[in-house]
Coordinates of N, CA and C in Angstrom, one line a residue:
M27 N 7.8 -4.3 -112.3 CA 8.6 -3.7 -111.1 C 9.2 -4.8 -110.3
A28 N 9.4 -6.0 -110.9 CA 9.9 -7.1 -110.1 C 11.4 -6.8 -109.7
R29 N 11.8 -7.4 -108.6 CA 13.1 -7.2 -108.1 C 13.5 -8.4 -107.2
Y30 N 14.8 -8.5 -106.9 CA 15.2 -9.6 -106.0 C 15.0 -9.2 -104.6
T31 N 14.3 -10.0 -103.8 CA 14.0 -9.7 -102.4 C 14.6 -10.7 -101.4
G32 N 15.4 -11.6 -101.9 CA 15.9 -12.7 -101.1 C 17.1 -12.2 -100.2
P33 N 17.8 -13.2 -99.5 CA 18.9 -12.8 -98.7 C 20.1 -12.3 -99.4
K34 N 20.6 -11.1 -99.0 CA 21.6 -10.4 -99.7 C 23.0 -11.0 -99.4
T35 N 23.2 -11.4 -98.1 CA 24.5 -11.9 -97.7 C 24.8 -13.3 -98.5
K36 N 23.7 -14.0 -98.7 CA 23.9 -15.3 -99.4 C 24.4 -15.0 -100.8
I37 N 23.9 -14.0 -101.5 CA 24.4 -13.7 -102.8 C 25.8 -13.2 -102.8
C38 N 26.2 -12.4 -101.8 CA 27.5 -11.9 -101.6 C 28.5 -13.1 -101.5
R39 N 28.1 -14.1 -100.7 CA 28.9 -15.3 -100.5 C 29.1 -16.1 -101.7
I40 N 28.1 -16.2 -102.5 CA 28.2 -16.9 -103.8 C 29.3 -16.4 -104.7
F41 N 29.3 -15.1 -104.8 CA 30.3 -14.4 -105.6 C 31.6 -14.1 -104.9
G42 N 31.6 -14.1 -103.6 CA 32.8 -13.8 -102.8 C 33.1 -12.3 -102.8
E43 N 32.1 -11.5 -103.2 CA 32.3 -10.0 -103.3 C 31.0 -9.3 -102.7
P44 N 31.2 -8.2 -102.1 CA 30.0 -7.4 -101.5 C 29.2 -6.7 -102.6
I45 N 28.7 -7.5 -103.6 CA 28.1 -6.8 -104.7 C 26.7 -6.1 -104.4
L46 N 26.1 -6.5 -103.3 CA 24.9 -5.9 -102.8 C 25.1 -4.8 -101.7
G47 N 26.4 -4.5 -101.5 CA 26.7 -3.4 -100.6 C 26.8 -3.9 -99.1
N48 N 26.5 -5.2 -98.9 CA 26.5 -5.7 -97.5 C 27.6 -6.7 -97.4
G49 N 28.8 -6.3 -97.2 CA 30.0 -7.2 -97.2 C 30.6 -7.4 -95.8
K50 N 29.9 -6.9 -94.8 CA 30.5 -7.0 -93.4 C 30.6 -8.4 -92.9
Y51 N 29.8 -9.4 -93.5 CA 29.8 -10.8 -93.0 C 30.8 -11.6 -93.8
L52 N 31.3 -11.0 -94.9 CA 32.3 -11.8 -95.8 C 33.6 -12.1 -95.1
S53 N 34.0 -11.1 -94.2 CA 35.2 -11.3 -93.5 C 35.1 -12.5 -92.4
K54 N 33.9 -12.7 -91.9 CA 33.6 -13.7 -91.0 C 33.4 -15.1 -91.7
N55 N 32.7 -15.1 -92.8 CA 32.4 -16.3 -93.5 C 32.3 -16.1 -95.0
S56 N 33.4 -16.4 -95.6 CA 33.5 -16.2 -97.1 C 33.2 -17.5 -97.8
N57 N 32.8 -18.6 -97.1 CA 32.5 -19.8 -97.8 C 31.2 -19.7 -98.6
P58 N 31.0 -20.6 -99.6 CA 29.8 -20.6 -100.3 C 28.6 -20.9 -99.4
P59 N 27.4 -20.4 -99.7 CA 26.3 -20.7 -98.8 C 25.9 -22.2 -98.8
G60 N 25.2 -22.6 -97.7 CA 24.8 -24.0 -97.6 C 25.5 -24.7 -96.5
M61 N 24.9 -25.8 -96.0 CA 25.4 -26.5 -94.9 C 26.8 -27.1 -95.1
H62 N 27.1 -27.5 -96.3 CA 28.4 -28.1 -96.7 C 29.3 -27.1 -97.4
G63 N 28.9 -25.8 -97.4 CA 29.7 -24.8 -98.1 C 31.2 -24.8 -97.8
A64 N 31.5 -25.0 -96.5 CA 32.9 -24.9 -96.1 C 33.7 -26.1 -96.6
N65 N 33.0 -27.3 -96.7 CA 33.7 -28.5 -97.1 C 33.7 -28.8 -98.6
R66 N 32.8 -28.1 -99.3 CA 32.7 -28.3 -100.7 C 33.9 -27.9 -101.4
K67 N 34.4 -28.7 -102.3 CA 35.6 -28.4 -103.1 C 35.2 -27.5 -104.2
R68 N 35.9 -26.4 -104.4 CA 35.6 -25.5 -105.5 C 36.0 -26.1 -106.8
K69 N 35.0 -26.4 -107.6 CA 35.4 -26.9 -108.9 C 35.8 -25.8 -109.8
Q70 N 36.7 -26.2 -110.8 CA 37.1 -25.2 -111.8 C 35.9 -25.0 -112.7
L71 N 35.4 -23.8 -112.8 CA 34.2 -23.5 -113.6 C 34.5 -23.6 -115.1
G72 N 33.6 -24.1 -115.9 CA 33.8 -24.1 -117.3 C 33.5 -22.8 -118.0
E73 N 33.6 -22.7 -119.3 CA 33.4 -21.4 -120.0 C 32.0 -20.9 -119.8
Y74 N 31.0 -21.8 -120.0 CA 29.6 -21.3 -119.9 C 29.3 -20.9 -118.5
A75 N 29.8 -21.6 -117.5 CA 29.5 -21.3 -116.1 C 30.1 -19.9 -115.7
L76 N 31.3 -19.6 -116.2 CA 31.9 -18.3 -116.0 C 31.1 -17.2 -116.6
Q77 N 30.6 -17.4 -117.8 CA 29.8 -16.4 -118.5 C 28.5 -16.2 -117.8
L78 N 27.9 -17.3 -117.4 CA 26.6 -17.1 -116.7 C 26.8 -16.4 -115.3
R79 N 27.8 -16.8 -114.7 CA 28.1 -16.2 -113.3 C 28.3 -14.7 -113.5
E80 N 29.0 -14.2 -114.5 CA 29.2 -12.8 -114.7 C 27.9 -12.1 -115.0
K81 N 27.0 -12.7 -115.8 CA 25.7 -12.1 -116.1 C 24.9 -12.0 -114.8
Q82 N 24.9 -13.0 -114.0 CA 24.2 -13.0 -112.7 C 24.7 -11.9 -111.8
K83 N 26.0 -11.8 -111.8 CA 26.6 -10.8 -110.9 C 26.2 -9.4 -111.3
A84 N 26.1 -9.1 -112.6 CA 25.7 -7.8 -113.1 C 24.2 -7.6 -112.8
K85 N 23.4 -8.6 -113.0 CA 22.0 -8.5 -112.7 C 21.7 -8.1 -111.2
Y86 N 22.4 -8.9 -110.3 CA 22.2 -8.6 -108.9 C 22.8 -7.3 -108.5
T87 N 23.9 -6.9 -109.1 CA 24.5 -5.6 -108.7 C 23.6 -4.4 -109.0
Y88 N 23.0 -4.4 -110.2 CA 22.2 -3.3 -110.6 C 20.7 -3.5 -110.3
G89 N 20.3 -4.7 -109.8 CA 18.9 -4.9 -109.4 C 18.0 -5.2 -110.5
L90 N 18.4 -5.9 -111.5 CA 17.5 -6.2 -112.7 C 17.1 -7.7 -112.7
M91 N 16.0 -7.9 -113.3 CA 15.5 -9.3 -113.5 C 16.0 -9.7 -114.9
E92 N 15.8 -11.0 -115.3 CA 16.3 -11.5 -116.5 C 15.8 -10.8 -117.8
R93 N 14.5 -10.6 -117.9 CA 13.9 -9.9 -119.1 C 14.4 -8.5 -119.2
Q94 N 14.4 -7.8 -118.1 CA 14.9 -6.4 -118.1 C 16.4 -6.4 -118.6
F95 N 17.2 -7.3 -118.1 CA 18.6 -7.3 -118.5 C 18.8 -7.6 -119.9
R96 N 18.0 -8.6 -120.4 CA 18.1 -9.0 -121.8 C 17.7 -7.9 -122.8
N97 N 16.6 -7.2 -122.4 CA 16.2 -6.1 -123.2 C 17.2 -5.0 -123.3
L98 N 17.9 -4.7 -122.1 CA 19.0 -3.7 -122.1 C 20.2 -4.1 -122.9
F99 N 20.5 -5.4 -122.9 CA 21.6 -5.9 -123.7 C 21.2 -5.8 -125.2
D100 N 20.0 -6.1 -125.6 CA 19.6 -5.9 -127.0 C 19.7 -4.5 -127.4
E101 N 19.3 -3.5 -126.5 CA 19.5 -2.1 -126.8 C 20.9 -1.7 -127.0
A102 N 21.8 -2.3 -126.2 CA 23.2 -2.0 -126.3 C 23.8 -2.5 -127.6
T103 N 23.4 -3.7 -128.1 CA 23.9 -4.2 -129.4 C 23.4 -3.3 -130.5
R104 N 22.3 -2.6 -130.4 CA 21.8 -1.8 -131.5 C 22.5 -0.5 -131.6
R105 N 23.1 -0.1 -130.5 CA 23.8 1.2 -130.5 C 25.3 1.1 -131.0
K106 N 25.8 2.2 -131.4 CA 27.2 2.2 -131.8 C 28.2 2.0 -130.7
G107 N 29.3 1.3 -131.0 CA 30.3 1.1 -129.9 C 30.4 -0.4 -129.6
V108 N 31.3 -0.7 -128.6 CA 31.5 -2.0 -128.1 C 30.3 -2.4 -127.3
A109 N 29.6 -3.5 -127.6 CA 28.4 -3.9 -126.9 C 28.5 -4.0 -125.4
G110 N 29.6 -4.6 -124.9 CA 29.8 -4.7 -123.5 C 29.9 -3.4 -122.8
E111 N 30.7 -2.5 -123.3 CA 30.9 -1.2 -122.7 C 29.6 -0.3 -122.8
V112 N 28.9 -0.5 -123.9 CA 27.6 0.3 -124.0 C 26.6 -0.3 -123.0
L113 N 26.6 -1.6 -122.7 CA 25.7 -2.2 -121.7 C 26.0 -1.5 -120.3
I114 N 27.3 -1.4 -120.0 CA 27.6 -0.8 -118.7 C 27.2 0.6 -118.6
K115 N 27.3 1.4 -119.7 CA 26.9 2.8 -119.8 C 25.4 2.9 -119.6
L116 N 24.6 2.0 -120.2 CA 23.1 2.0 -120.0 C 22.7 1.6 -118.6
L117 N 23.5 0.7 -118.0 CA 23.2 0.3 -116.6 C 23.4 1.5 -115.7
E118 N 24.5 2.2 -116.0 CA 24.9 3.4 -115.1 C 23.9 4.5 -115.3
A119 N 23.3 4.6 -116.5 CA 22.4 5.7 -116.8 C 21.0 5.5 -116.3
R120 N 20.7 4.3 -115.7 CA 19.4 4.1 -115.0 C 19.2 5.1 -113.9
L121 N 17.9 5.6 -113.7 CA 17.6 6.6 -112.7 C 18.0 6.1 -111.3
D122 N 17.6 4.9 -111.0 CA 17.8 4.4 -109.6 C 19.3 4.4 -109.3
N123 N 20.1 3.9 -110.3 CA 21.6 3.8 -110.1 C 22.2 5.2 -110.0
T124 N 21.7 6.2 -110.7 CA 22.2 7.6 -110.7 C 21.9 8.2 -109.3
V125 N 20.7 8.0 -108.8 CA 20.3 8.5 -107.5 C 21.2 7.9 -106.4
F126 N 21.6 6.6 -106.6 CA 22.6 6.0 -105.7 C 24.0 6.7 -105.8
R127 N 24.4 6.8 -107.1 CA 25.7 7.4 -107.3 C 25.9 8.8 -106.8
L128 N 24.8 9.6 -106.9 CA 24.8 11.0 -106.5 C 24.8 11.1 -104.9
G129 N 24.6 9.9 -104.2 CA 24.7 10.0 -102.8 C 23.4 10.3 -102.1
I130 N 22.3 10.4 -102.9 CA 21.0 10.7 -102.4 C 20.4 9.6 -101.6
A131 N 20.8 8.3 -102.0 CA 20.3 7.1 -101.2 C 21.6 6.3 -100.9
P132 N 21.5 5.6 -99.7 CA 22.7 4.8 -99.3 C 22.9 3.5 -100.1
S133 N 21.9 3.1 -100.8 CA 22.1 1.8 -101.6 C 21.2 1.9 -102.9
R134 N 21.4 1.0 -103.8 CA 20.6 0.9 -105.0 C 19.1 0.5 -104.6
P135 N 18.9 -0.4 -103.8 CA 17.5 -0.7 -103.4 C 16.8 0.5 -102.7
A136 N 17.5 1.2 -101.9 CA 16.9 2.4 -101.3 C 16.7 3.5 -102.4
A137 N 17.5 3.6 -103.3 CA 17.3 4.6 -104.4 C 16.1 4.2 -105.3
R138 N 16.0 2.9 -105.5 CA 14.8 2.4 -106.2 C 13.5 2.7 -105.5
Q139 N 13.5 2.6 -104.2 CA 12.3 2.9 -103.4 C 12.0 4.4 -103.5
L140 N 13.0 5.2 -103.4 CA 12.8 6.7 -103.5 C 12.2 7.1 -104.8
V141 N 12.7 6.4 -105.9 CA 12.1 6.7 -107.2 C 10.7 6.2 -107.3
S142 N 10.4 5.0 -106.9 CA 9.1 4.4 -107.1 C 8.1 5.1 -106.2
H143 N 8.5 5.7 -105.1 CA 7.6 6.4 -104.3 C 7.4 7.9 -104.6
K144 N 7.9 8.2 -105.8 CA 7.7 9.6 -106.4 C 8.4 10.7 -105.6
H145 N 9.6 10.4 -105.1 CA 10.3 11.5 -104.4 C 11.3 12.2 -105.3
V146 N 11.6 11.6 -106.5 CA 12.6 12.1 -107.4 C 12.0 12.7 -108.7
T147 N 12.7 13.8 -109.1 CA 12.2 14.5 -110.3 C 13.4 14.5 -111.3
V148 N 13.0 14.4 -112.6 CA 14.0 14.6 -113.7 C 13.6 15.8 -114.5
N149 N 14.5 16.8 -114.6 CA 14.2 18.0 -115.3 C 12.8 18.6 -114.8
G150 N 12.6 18.5 -113.5 CA 11.4 19.1 -112.8 C 10.2 18.3 -112.9
I151 N 10.2 17.1 -113.5 CA 9.0 16.3 -113.7 C 9.2 15.0 -112.8
V152 N 8.2 14.7 -112.0 CA 8.3 13.5 -111.2 C 8.4 12.2 -112.1
V153 N 9.4 11.4 -111.8 CA 9.5 10.1 -112.5 C 9.6 9.0 -111.5
N154 N 8.7 8.0 -111.6 CA 8.6 7.0 -110.7 C 9.0 5.6 -111.3
T155 N 9.8 5.7 -112.4 CA 10.3 4.4 -113.0 C 11.8 4.3 -112.8
P156 N 12.2 3.3 -111.9 CA 13.6 3.1 -111.6 C 14.5 2.9 -112.8
S157 N 13.9 2.3 -113.9 CA 14.7 1.9 -115.0 C 14.8 3.1 -116.1
Y158 N 14.2 4.2 -115.7 CA 14.2 5.4 -116.6 C 15.7 5.7 -117.1
Q159 N 15.9 5.8 -118.4 CA 17.2 6.0 -118.9 C 17.5 7.5 -119.0
L160 N 18.5 8.0 -118.3 CA 18.8 9.4 -118.3 C 19.7 9.7 -119.6
K161 N 19.6 10.9 -120.0 CA 20.4 11.4 -121.1 C 21.3 12.5 -120.6
P162 N 22.5 12.7 -121.3 CA 23.4 13.7 -120.9 C 22.7 15.1 -120.8
G163 N 22.9 15.7 -119.6 CA 22.3 17.0 -119.4 C 21.0 17.0 -118.5
D164 N 20.5 15.8 -118.3 CA 19.3 15.7 -117.4 C 19.7 16.1 -116.0
V165 N 18.7 16.7 -115.3 CA 18.9 17.2 -114.0 C 18.0 16.3 -113.0
V166 N 18.7 15.7 -112.0 CA 18.0 14.9 -111.1 C 17.9 15.6 -109.7
S167 N 16.7 15.7 -109.2 CA 16.6 16.3 -107.9 C 15.5 15.7 -107.1
L168 N 15.4 16.1 -105.8 CA 14.3 15.7 -105.0 C 13.1 16.6 -105.1
K169 N 11.9 16.1 -104.9 CA 10.7 17.0 -104.9 C 10.8 18.0 -103.7
N170 N 10.2 19.1 -103.9 CA 10.3 20.2 -102.8 C 9.9 19.6 -101.5
K171 N 8.8 18.9 -101.4 CA 8.3 18.3 -100.2 C 9.3 17.4 -99.6
T172 N 9.9 16.6 -100.4 CA 10.9 15.6 -100.0 C 12.2 16.3 -99.5
A173 N 12.6 17.3 -100.2 CA 13.8 18.1 -99.8 C 13.7 18.7 -98.5
N174 N 12.4 18.9 -98.0 CA 12.2 19.5 -96.7 C 12.0 18.5 -95.6
N175 N 12.0 17.2 -96.0 CA 11.9 16.1 -95.1 C 13.2 15.7 -94.5
T176 N 13.5 16.1 -93.3 CA 14.8 15.8 -92.7 C 15.1 14.3 -92.5
A177 N 14.1 13.5 -92.3 CA 14.3 12.1 -92.2 C 14.9 11.5 -93.5
L178 N 14.5 12.0 -94.6 CA 15.0 11.5 -95.9 C 16.4 12.2 -96.3
T179 N 16.5 13.5 -96.0 CA 17.7 14.2 -96.4 C 18.9 13.9 -95.5
S180 N 18.6 13.4 -94.3 CA 19.7 13.2 -93.4 C 20.6 12.1 -93.8
V181 N 20.2 11.2 -94.8 CA 21.0 10.1 -95.2 C 21.8 10.5 -96.5
I182 N 21.6 11.7 -97.0 CA 22.3 12.1 -98.2 C 23.8 12.3 -97.8
R183 N 24.6 11.7 -98.5 CA 26.1 11.7 -98.2 C 26.9 12.5 -99.2
G184 N 26.3 12.8 -100.4 CA 27.0 13.6 -101.4 C 27.7 12.7 -102.4
K185 N 28.0 13.1 -103.5 CA 28.6 12.4 -104.6 C 30.0 12.0 -104.3
N186 N 30.4 10.8 -104.7 CA 31.8 10.4 -104.6 C 32.6 11.1 -105.7
P187 N 33.7 11.8 -105.4 CA 34.4 12.6 -106.4 C 34.9 11.8 -107.6
K188 N 35.0 10.4 -107.4 CA 35.5 9.6 -108.5 C 34.5 9.5 -109.7
F189 N 33.2 9.9 -109.4 CA 32.2 9.8 -110.5 C 32.2 11.1 -111.3
S190 N 33.1 11.2 -112.2 CA 33.3 12.4 -113.0 C 32.1 12.7 -113.9
W191 N 31.3 11.7 -114.2 CA 30.2 11.9 -115.2 C 28.9 12.5 -114.5
L192 N 29.0 12.8 -113.2 CA 27.9 13.3 -112.4 C 28.4 14.6 -111.7
D193 N 27.4 15.5 -111.5 CA 27.7 16.7 -110.8 C 26.6 16.9 -109.8
W194 N 27.0 17.2 -108.5 CA 26.1 17.3 -107.4 C 26.2 18.7 -106.8
N195 N 25.0 19.4 -106.7 CA 25.0 20.7 -106.0 C 24.3 20.5 -104.7
E196 N 25.0 20.5 -103.6 CA 24.5 20.2 -102.3 C 23.5 21.3 -101.8
K197 N 23.7 22.6 -102.1 CA 22.8 23.6 -101.7 C 21.5 23.5 -102.4
E198 N 21.5 23.3 -103.7 CA 20.2 23.2 -104.4 C 19.6 21.7 -104.4
M199 N 20.4 20.8 -103.8 CA 20.0 19.4 -103.7 C 19.6 18.8 -105.1
K200 N 20.4 19.1 -106.1 CA 20.2 18.5 -107.4 C 21.5 18.1 -108.1
G201 N 21.4 17.1 -108.9 CA 22.6 16.6 -109.6 C 22.3 16.6 -111.1
I202 N 23.4 16.6 -111.9 CA 23.3 16.6 -113.3 C 24.1 15.4 -113.9
F203 N 23.4 14.6 -114.8 CA 24.0 13.5 -115.5 C 24.7 14.1 -116.7
I204 N 26.0 14.3 -116.5 CA 26.8 15.1 -117.5 C 27.0 14.3 -118.8
A205 N 27.4 13.1 -118.7 CA 27.6 12.2 -119.9 C 27.6 10.8 -119.5
Y206 N 27.6 9.9 -120.5 CA 27.7 8.5 -120.2 C 29.1 8.2 -119.7
P207 N 29.3 7.4 -118.7 CA 30.7 7.2 -118.2 C 31.5 6.3 -119.1
E208 N 32.8 6.5 -119.1 CA 33.7 5.6 -119.8 C 33.9 4.3 -118.9
R209 N 34.1 3.2 -119.5 CA 34.1 1.9 -118.8 C 35.2 1.9 -117.7
E210 N 36.3 2.5 -117.9 CA 37.4 2.5 -116.9 C 37.0 3.4 -115.6
S211 N 36.0 4.2 -115.8 CA 35.6 5.1 -114.7 C 34.6 4.4 -113.8
V212 N 34.0 3.3 -114.3 CA 32.9 2.6 -113.5 C 33.6 1.6 -112.6
P213 N 33.5 1.6 -111.3 CA 34.2 0.8 -110.3 C 33.8 -0.6 -110.2
E214 N 32.6 -1.0 -110.8 CA 32.1 -2.3 -110.6 C 33.0 -3.4 -111.3
N215 N 33.2 -4.5 -110.5 CA 34.1 -5.5 -111.0 C 33.3 -6.5 -111.9
I216 N 32.9 -6.1 -113.1 CA 32.1 -6.9 -114.0 C 32.9 -7.1 -115.3
K217 N 33.0 -8.3 -115.7 CA 33.7 -8.6 -117.0 C 32.6 -8.7 -118.1
E218 N 32.3 -7.5 -118.6 CA 31.2 -7.4 -119.6 C 31.4 -8.2 -120.8
Q219 N 32.6 -8.5 -121.2 CA 32.8 -9.3 -122.4 C 32.3 -10.7 -122.3
L220 N 32.3 -11.3 -121.1 CA 31.8 -12.6 -120.9 C 30.3 -12.6 -121.1
I221 N 29.6 -11.5 -120.7 CA 28.2 -11.4 -120.9 C 27.8 -11.4 -122.4
V222 N 28.6 -10.6 -123.1 CA 28.5 -10.5 -124.6 C 28.6 -11.9 -125.2
E223 N 29.6 -12.6 -124.8 CA 29.9 -14.0 -125.3 C 28.7 -14.9 -125.0
L224 N 28.2 -14.8 -123.7 CA 27.0 -15.6 -123.3 C 25.8 -15.4 -124.2
Y225 N 25.5 -14.2 -124.4 CA 24.3 -13.9 -125.2 C 24.5 -14.0 -126.7
S226 N 25.8 -14.2 -127.1 CA 26.1 -14.4 -128.5 C 26.0 -15.8 -129.0
K227 N 25.8 -16.7 -128.0 CA 25.8 -18.2 -128.3 C 24.6 -18.5 -129.2

């Protein structure tokens, strides 16, 4: 159950993108972190550095540690299809990510906490594993006790209509994972081919 617990804004400044959802400080200070960040000349990154950077970005975005990410990549290579696109599909099919996409939680870390604290059910069964892989047709909802807790339900904002692979029923407080998303439907700015090239070395 390891996860990154360090400063989020620092990570956002490294990549120059609000990958952890906290981008309000990027407009004030988009320099790399560190005392000499503003004066440091940006070197042109080599091929390996670009590949490594893209892998790190994907890991921080979805909240995975190295071993988890490598295992998911190995699973993606075993499945049919383009490895990079399958990897993105598997990342999107994680339970914590789906809870976030459905609008039940305001961020992926918050979604992870909801899942690990046993507030979320899949097909009526409580699942407390954030990395649980959903399958098409799975129903994600809140436990009855949680659904009656106004402190938790007040932050539910509802699904973004752009996410066509999910369906959210606001009255019943449940969502359906309809299908694995197509790569062009996933808004994350990740160049998955660079990750494939990195792990293929």
